[in-house]
Coordinates of C-alpha atoms and ligand atoms in Angstrom, one line a residue:
X1 CA 140.6 117.6 129.1
X2 CA 137.7 116.1 131.1
X3 CA 136.3 117.8 134.1
X4 CA 139.1 116.1 136.5
X5 CA 141.5 117.6 134.1
X6 CA 142.9 114.3 132.7
X7 CA 143.5 114.1 129.3
X8 CA 140.7 111.8 127.1
X9 CA 142.6 108.7 126.1
X10 CA 139.7 107.1 124.8
X11 CA 136.6 107.2 122.5
X12 CA 133.6 108.3 123.8
X13 CA 131.2 107.5 120.9
X14 CA 128.0 105.1 121.7
X15 CA 125.7 102.9 119.4
X16 CA 122.5 104.4 117.8
X17 CA 120.0 102.3 116.0
X18 CA 118.3 102.7 112.7
X19 CA 114.8 104.5 114.3
X20 CA 112.3 106.8 117.0
X21 CA 108.8 107.7 116.4
X22 CA 108.4 111.2 115.0
X23 CA 107.4 112.3 119.1
X24 CA 110.9 111.5 120.1
X25 CA 112.7 113.8 118.3
X26 CA 114.6 115.7 120.7
X27 CA 115.3 112.6 122.9
X28 CA 119.1 111.2 123.2
X29 CA 118.9 107.8 121.2
X30 CA 120.3 104.9 123.7
X31 CA 120.6 101.2 121.5
X32 CA 120.1 98.4 123.8
X33 CA 119.0 95.7 121.4
X34 CA 120.2 95.7 117.7
X35 CA 117.4 95.0 115.5
X36 CA 114.0 93.3 115.4
X37 CA 113.7 90.0 117.2
X38 CA 111.0 89.0 115.0
X39 CA 111.6 91.1 112.3
X40 CA 108.2 89.8 110.2
X41 CA 105.4 91.9 109.9
X42 CA 104.6 91.8 106.3
X43 CA 104.5 95.4 105.7
X44 CA 108.2 96.1 107.6
X45 CA 111.4 96.9 105.7
X46 CA 113.0 98.8 108.4
X47 CA 115.1 95.9 109.2
X48 CA 115.0 92.8 106.6
X49 CA 117.9 91.0 106.3
X50 CA 119.4 92.2 109.6
X51 CA 119.7 89.8 112.8
X52 CA 118.7 90.6 115.9
X53 CA 121.0 90.7 119.4
X54 CA 121.2 91.6 122.9
X55 CA 124.2 94.4 123.8
X56 CA 125.5 93.1 126.9
X57 CA 124.4 95.8 130.5
X58 CA 128.7 96.9 130.7
X59 CA 128.0 97.7 127.0
X60 CA 125.2 100.0 127.2
X61 CA 126.8 101.6 131.0
X62 CA 129.4 102.5 128.9
X63 CA 127.7 104.1 126.2
X64 CA 125.5 106.1 128.9
X65 CA 129.1 106.9 130.6
X66 CA 130.3 108.0 127.5
X67 CA 127.1 110.3 126.6
X68 CA 128.1 111.6 130.1
X69 CA 131.4 112.1 129.9
X70 CA 130.2 114.0 126.3
X71 CA 127.8 116.6 128.1
X72 CA 130.0 117.4 130.3
X73 CA 132.8 118.6 127.8
X74 CA 130.2 120.6 126.3
X75 CA 128.4 122.2 129.2
X76 CA 132.3 123.0 130.5
X77 CA 133.3 124.1 127.5
X78 CA 129.8 126.6 126.5
X79 CA 130.2 128.1 130.1
X80 CA 133.9 129.0 129.8
X81 CA 132.1 130.7 126.2
X82 CA 130.2 132.8 128.7
X83 CA 127.2 130.5 126.6
X84 CA 125.1 129.7 129.9
X85 CA 124.8 126.3 129.3
X86 CA 123.7 126.7 125.5
X87 CA 125.7 125.7 122.7
X88 CA 127.7 126.8 119.8
X89 CA 130.0 125.2 117.0
X90 CA 132.6 127.5 118.7
X91 CA 131.3 125.7 122.1
X92 CA 131.3 121.9 120.2
X93 CA 135.0 122.5 118.8
X94 CA 136.8 123.2 122.3
X95 CA 134.6 120.9 124.0
X96 CA 136.5 118.1 121.6
X97 CA 139.4 119.2 122.3
X98 CA 141.7 116.0 122.6
X99 CA 138.8 113.7 122.5
X100 CA 139.4 111.9 119.7
X101 CA 135.4 111.2 119.2
X102 CA 134.1 111.2 116.0
X103 CA 132.6 115.0 115.7
X104 CA 128.8 113.1 115.1
X105 CA 128.5 112.5 118.6
X106 CA 128.8 115.7 120.5
X107 CA 126.5 117.1 117.8
X108 CA 124.1 114.3 119.0
X109 CA 124.4 114.7 122.8
X110 CA 124.6 118.5 122.1
X111 CA 121.4 119.2 120.2
X112 CA 120.3 116.9 123.1
X113 CA 121.4 119.9 125.7
X114 CA 120.1 122.3 123.1
X115 CA 116.6 120.7 123.8
X116 CA 117.1 120.6 127.8
X117 CA 117.9 117.1 128.4
X118 CA 114.3 116.0 129.0
X119 CA 113.4 113.0 127.5
X120 CA 115.4 110.0 125.7
X121 CA 114.5 106.6 123.8
X122 CA 116.0 102.9 124.1
X123 CA 115.7 101.1 120.9
X124 CA 115.6 99.5 119.0
X125 CA 112.7 97.6 117.9
X126 CA 111.4 95.3 121.2
X127 CA 113.7 96.9 124.4
X128 CA 111.1 94.8 126.9
X129 CA 112.7 91.0 125.4
X130 CA 115.5 91.9 127.6
X131 CA 115.9 90.3 130.8
X132 CA 113.9 92.4 133.5
X133 CA 116.7 92.6 136.0
X134 CA 119.5 93.9 132.7
X135 CA 116.9 96.4 131.8
X136 CA 116.1 97.7 135.4
X137 CA 120.1 98.2 135.3
X138 CA 120.1 100.1 132.5
X139 CA 117.5 102.3 133.2
X140 CA 118.8 103.1 136.9
X141 CA 122.1 103.5 135.5
X142 CA 121.0 106.1 133.1
X143 CA 118.6 107.5 135.6
X144 CA 122.3 107.8 138.2
X145 CA 123.7 110.0 135.0
X146 CA 121.3 111.8 134.3
X147 CA 118.8 112.4 137.0
X148 CA 116.9 115.6 135.4
X149 CA 115.5 113.0 132.4
X150 CA 112.0 113.6 132.7
X151 CA 110.6 110.3 130.3
X152 CA 112.6 107.4 129.0
X153 CA 110.3 105.7 125.8
X154 CA 110.6 102.4 124.1
X155 CA 108.9 100.4 121.5
X156 CA 107.9 97.3 122.3
X157 CA 105.7 94.3 120.8
X158 CA 102.5 93.2 122.3
X159 CA 103.7 89.8 122.9
X160 CA 106.4 90.1 124.3
X161 CA 104.2 92.8 127.0
X162 CA 102.1 90.0 127.2
X163 CA 104.6 87.8 128.8
X164 CA 105.9 90.1 131.6
X165 CA 104.0 90.3 135.0
X166 CA 102.2 93.6 136.7
X167 CA 105.4 93.4 139.0
X168 CA 108.0 93.5 136.2
X169 CA 106.2 96.3 134.6
X170 CA 105.6 97.7 137.8
X171 CA 109.5 97.3 138.3
X172 CA 110.3 98.8 135.3
X173 CA 108.1 101.8 135.6
X174 CA 109.8 102.5 139.0
X175 CA 113.6 102.2 137.6
X176 CA 112.5 105.0 135.1
X177 CA 110.5 103.6 131.9
X178 CA 107.9 105.5 131.5
X179 CA 106.3 105.4 128.2
X180 CA 105.8 102.8 125.5
X181 CA 104.6 102.9 121.5
X182 CA 103.5 98.7 120.5
X183 CA 102.6 98.8 117.3
X184 CA 99.3 97.2 117.0
X185 CA 98.6 97.6 113.3
X186 CA 95.3 95.8 113.3
X187 CA 92.9 94.7 115.7
X188 CA 91.6 92.1 113.3
X189 CA 92.4 88.2 114.0
X190 CA 92.2 87.9 110.3
X191 CA 94.4 91.0 109.2
X192 CA 97.3 90.2 112.1
X193 CA 97.1 86.8 110.3
X194 CA 97.3 88.2 106.3
X195 CA 100.6 90.3 107.2
X196 CA 102.0 87.5 110.3
X197 CA 102.1 90.4 113.6
X198 CA 102.4 87.3 115.6
X199 CA 99.9 88.1 118.0
X200 CA 96.1 87.2 118.7
X201 CA 93.5 90.6 119.7
X202 CA 93.2 89.3 122.8
X203 CA 97.1 89.5 123.6
X204 CA 97.1 92.5 122.2
X205 CA 94.1 93.6 124.4
X206 CA 96.2 91.9 127.8
X207 CA 99.4 93.8 127.2
X208 CA 97.9 97.2 126.7
X209 CA 96.1 96.9 130.1
X210 CA 98.8 95.5 131.8
X211 CA 100.9 98.5 130.4
X212 CA 98.1 101.0 132.1
X213 CA 97.4 100.0 134.8
X214 CA 101.4 99.9 135.6
X215 CA 101.3 103.2 135.3
X216 CA 102.9 104.2 131.6
X217 CA 101.7 106.0 128.9
X218 CA 101.2 104.1 126.2
X219 CA 101.2 104.8 122.4
X220 CA 98.6 101.9 120.0
X221 CA 99.4 102.4 116.5
X222 CA 96.6 101.5 113.9
X223 CA 97.4 101.5 110.5
X224 CA 94.4 101.8 108.5
X225 CA 94.3 100.0 105.0
X226 CA 96.2 97.4 106.0
X227 CA 93.4 95.0 105.9
X228 CA 93.2 96.1 102.2
X229 CA 90.1 97.0 100.0
X230 CA 89.6 93.0 101.2
X231 CA 89.4 93.6 105.4
X232 CA 89.2 97.5 105.7
X233 CA 85.9 97.5 107.7
X234 CA 86.9 94.5 109.6
X235 CA 90.2 96.4 110.3
X236 CA 88.6 99.9 111.4
X237 CA 85.8 97.3 113.7
X238 CA 87.8 95.5 115.1
X239 CA 90.8 97.9 115.8
X240 CA 88.4 100.3 117.2
X241 CA 87.4 96.9 120.0
X242 CA 90.8 96.8 120.8
X243 CA 91.5 99.4 121.3
X244 CA 88.3 100.5 123.0
X245 CA 89.3 97.6 125.6
X246 CA 92.7 99.0 126.4
X247 CA 91.7 103.1 126.4
X248 CA 95.9 103.5 125.7
X249 CA 97.4 107.5 126.6
X250 CA 98.0 108.0 122.6
X251 CA 96.3 106.2 118.8
X252 CA 98.5 107.0 116.6
X253 CA 97.3 106.4 113.1
X254 CA 100.2 105.0 110.2
X255 CA 97.9 104.6 106.7
X256 CA 99.2 101.5 105.2
X257 CA 102.0 102.6 102.2
X258 CA 103.0 98.8 100.7
X259 CA 106.5 99.2 100.5
X260 CA 109.3 97.4 97.6
X261 CA 110.9 94.6 99.5
X262 CA 107.8 93.6 101.7
X263 CA 105.9 90.4 101.5
X264 CA 103.1 93.3 101.5
X265 CA 104.2 94.3 98.5
X266 CA 104.8 91.0 96.9
X267 CA 100.7 89.9 98.3
X268 CA 99.6 93.1 95.9
X269 CA 101.7 92.5 93.1
X270 CA 100.2 88.7 92.9
X271 CA 97.0 90.4 93.9
X272 CA 95.9 89.0 97.1
X273 CA 96.2 92.3 98.3
X274 CA 94.1 95.2 97.0
X275 CA 95.1 99.0 98.4
X276 CA 92.9 101.3 100.0
X277 CA 93.0 104.1 97.5
X278 CA 93.5 107.4 100.1
X279 CA 89.7 108.2 100.3
X280 CA 89.2 104.6 101.4
X281 CA 92.0 105.1 104.4
X282 CA 90.3 108.4 105.1
X283 CA 86.7 106.1 105.1
X284 CA 88.5 103.5 106.8
X285 CA 89.7 106.4 110.0
X286 CA 86.2 107.6 110.0
X287 CA 84.4 104.4 110.3
X288 CA 87.3 103.6 113.0
X289 CA 87.1 106.5 115.1
X290 CA 82.8 106.3 114.6
X291 CA 83.4 103.1 116.5
X292 CA 85.9 103.7 119.4
X293 CA 83.5 103.6 122.4
X294 CA 83.8 105.8 125.8
X295 CA 87.6 106.1 125.9
X296 CA 89.9 109.1 127.0
X297 CA 92.8 108.8 124.8
X298 CA 94.6 111.0 122.2
X299 CA 94.3 110.4 118.7
X300 CA 97.8 111.5 117.0
X301 CA 98.4 111.9 113.3
X302 CA 102.2 112.5 113.4
X303 CA 103.1 111.3 110.1
X304 CA 103.3 112.0 106.4
X305 CA 102.2 108.3 105.3
X306 CA 98.4 110.0 106.5
X307 CA 96.7 112.3 104.4
X308 CA 94.5 114.2 106.9
X309 CA 97.2 115.8 109.6
X310 CA 94.6 117.3 111.5
X311 CA 92.6 114.4 112.5
X312 CA 93.9 114.9 115.9
X313 CA 92.3 115.7 118.7
X314 CA 91.0 114.1 122.8
X315 CA 88.5 111.7 123.3
X316 CA 85.3 111.8 124.3
X317 CA 84.9 115.6 123.4
X318 CA 86.8 115.9 120.1
X319 CA 85.6 113.0 118.1
X320 CA 82.4 115.2 116.5
X321 CA 85.3 117.7 115.7
X322 CA 87.0 115.0 114.2
X323 CA 84.6 113.0 112.0
X324 CA 83.9 117.1 111.0
X325 CA 87.0 117.1 109.4
X326 CA 86.4 114.2 107.7
X327 CA 83.4 114.7 106.6
X328 CA 84.5 118.0 104.9
X329 CA 87.2 116.4 103.1
X330 CA 84.9 113.6 101.7
X331 CA 82.1 116.0 100.8
X332 CA 85.0 118.0 98.5
X333 CA 84.3 117.6 94.9
X334 CA 86.7 114.7 93.2
X335 CA 89.1 117.5 91.4
X336 CA 89.2 119.6 95.0
X337 CA 90.1 115.8 96.6
X338 CA 92.3 114.6 94.7
X339 CA 94.4 118.0 94.3
X340 CA 94.3 118.9 98.0
X341 CA 95.9 114.7 98.1
X342 CA 98.6 116.0 95.5
X343 CA 98.9 119.7 97.3
X344 CA 99.7 117.6 100.2
X345 CA 102.0 115.3 98.9
X346 CA 104.2 117.8 97.6
X347 CA 104.2 119.7 100.6
X348 CA 102.4 122.5 99.6
X349 CA 99.1 121.3 101.8
X350 CA 100.0 120.0 105.6
X351 CA 96.4 120.4 106.5
X352 CA 93.0 120.0 105.1
X353 CA 92.6 123.9 106.0
X354 CA 95.7 124.8 103.9
X355 CA 93.8 123.7 101.0
X356 CA 92.9 126.8 98.4
X357 CA 93.4 126.2 94.3
X358 CA 97.3 126.0 93.3
X359 CA 99.2 126.4 89.8
X360 CA 101.6 124.2 90.7
X361 CA 99.6 121.3 92.1
X362 CA 97.0 121.5 89.0
X363 CA 100.1 120.9 86.9
X364 CA 101.5 118.2 88.8
X365 CA 98.4 116.9 89.0
X366 CA 97.4 116.2 85.6
X367 CA 101.0 114.8 84.5
X368 CA 101.2 112.7 87.1
X369 CA 97.5 111.3 86.1
X370 CA 99.0 111.1 82.8
X371 CA 101.6 108.7 83.6
X372 CA 100.6 106.4 86.0
X373 CA 96.9 106.5 85.1
X374 CA 95.4 107.3 88.3
X375 CA 96.2 109.3 91.7
X376 CA 96.4 106.8 93.7
X377 CA 98.5 105.0 91.5
X378 CA 101.0 107.9 91.4
X379 CA 100.2 108.6 95.4
X380 CA 101.9 105.0 95.9
X381 CA 104.7 105.7 93.6
X382 CA 105.3 108.9 95.7
X383 CA 104.8 107.3 99.3
X384 CA 107.4 104.3 98.3
X385 CA 110.2 106.7 97.4
X386 CA 109.7 109.1 100.5
X387 CA 109.8 106.4 103.5
Ligands
SF4_401 S1 107.7 93.7 115.3 FE1 107.8 95.7 114.2 S2 110.1 96.3 113.9 FE2 109.5 94.1 114.2 S3 109.5 93.5 112.0 FE3 107.1 93.7 112.8 S4 106.7 96.2 112.7 FE4 109.0 95.9 112.0

């Protein structure tokens, strides 16, 4: 039964897309477009062989209503069981009652409720491609149903954002969209061309500044190693230049791993792009941090593709500590660096400060070197299977 005492006659399923940023692990996922309207970035396999489409506003509103109906049922069940709003298996079973909605949707909402229902993430790859008026309507409906949500986040392409007016961005901000994630990847013109990013460094700066001026939190992604050995230096220096001109709230590091089935992998197979070693990516990050200007954003290393998760901190105060961490790694013996790389990839070490000799690591390291010829070749294999 629902809160008005009526029996359910409809399914309360809602649509979900494939990915979200790691920082949105506790968010409810609301899909407003499907797949990626660009879908050409050479390193990206997420939406390969899929077609982009916009969802109708009414359809998205219905999804929000369905999430709301499930949340009400779960809250009622929890209260009736004396759990004070907390979720349990019993509450979940009781809440579903005669609702034909598959259990997985109840689990999604229950998980969100257990984590406070404070954040929502709009899927898929570029929500800002929606007409501003449509997106505003969706955001207002989300806020009407869940007025306590504190943060609504979305991915956006810099090119799309650069075409929005300041007034449009402010309208979206006022309607409740509060954080944007933009995949800059590189600030270097030739690298952007190489990876078919479809945006120039100037457009990235324009988009980033507009977003910051409209009052959003902005995450910009930088990919150490995306220029290969051929463009590593420019990738660091030019990316630092573009991000210094934007001064985003967060700079998120995503070290490059060429994935089978992507154009980048094919470039590598044809010897037209040479992957950086693990040490090479660390050196590139060092140069990047050194070259960042007088900015105040936070560098975040929140992805398992990055080797040094400890390279996190807020500028300008933490710059010296970040460089010291990198230098500590680069100052280790070749043997210890190899052991750290393998231990990190096996999940035995998370931080550089976790490093200490470990027999399990040594055994695997020797075996991998024998099988793949080098630690870097082994890591490429390990990582492509992780993602
Ligand atoms: S814009 Fe984003 S999702 Fe689309 S192809 Fe590029 S990296 Fe992938």
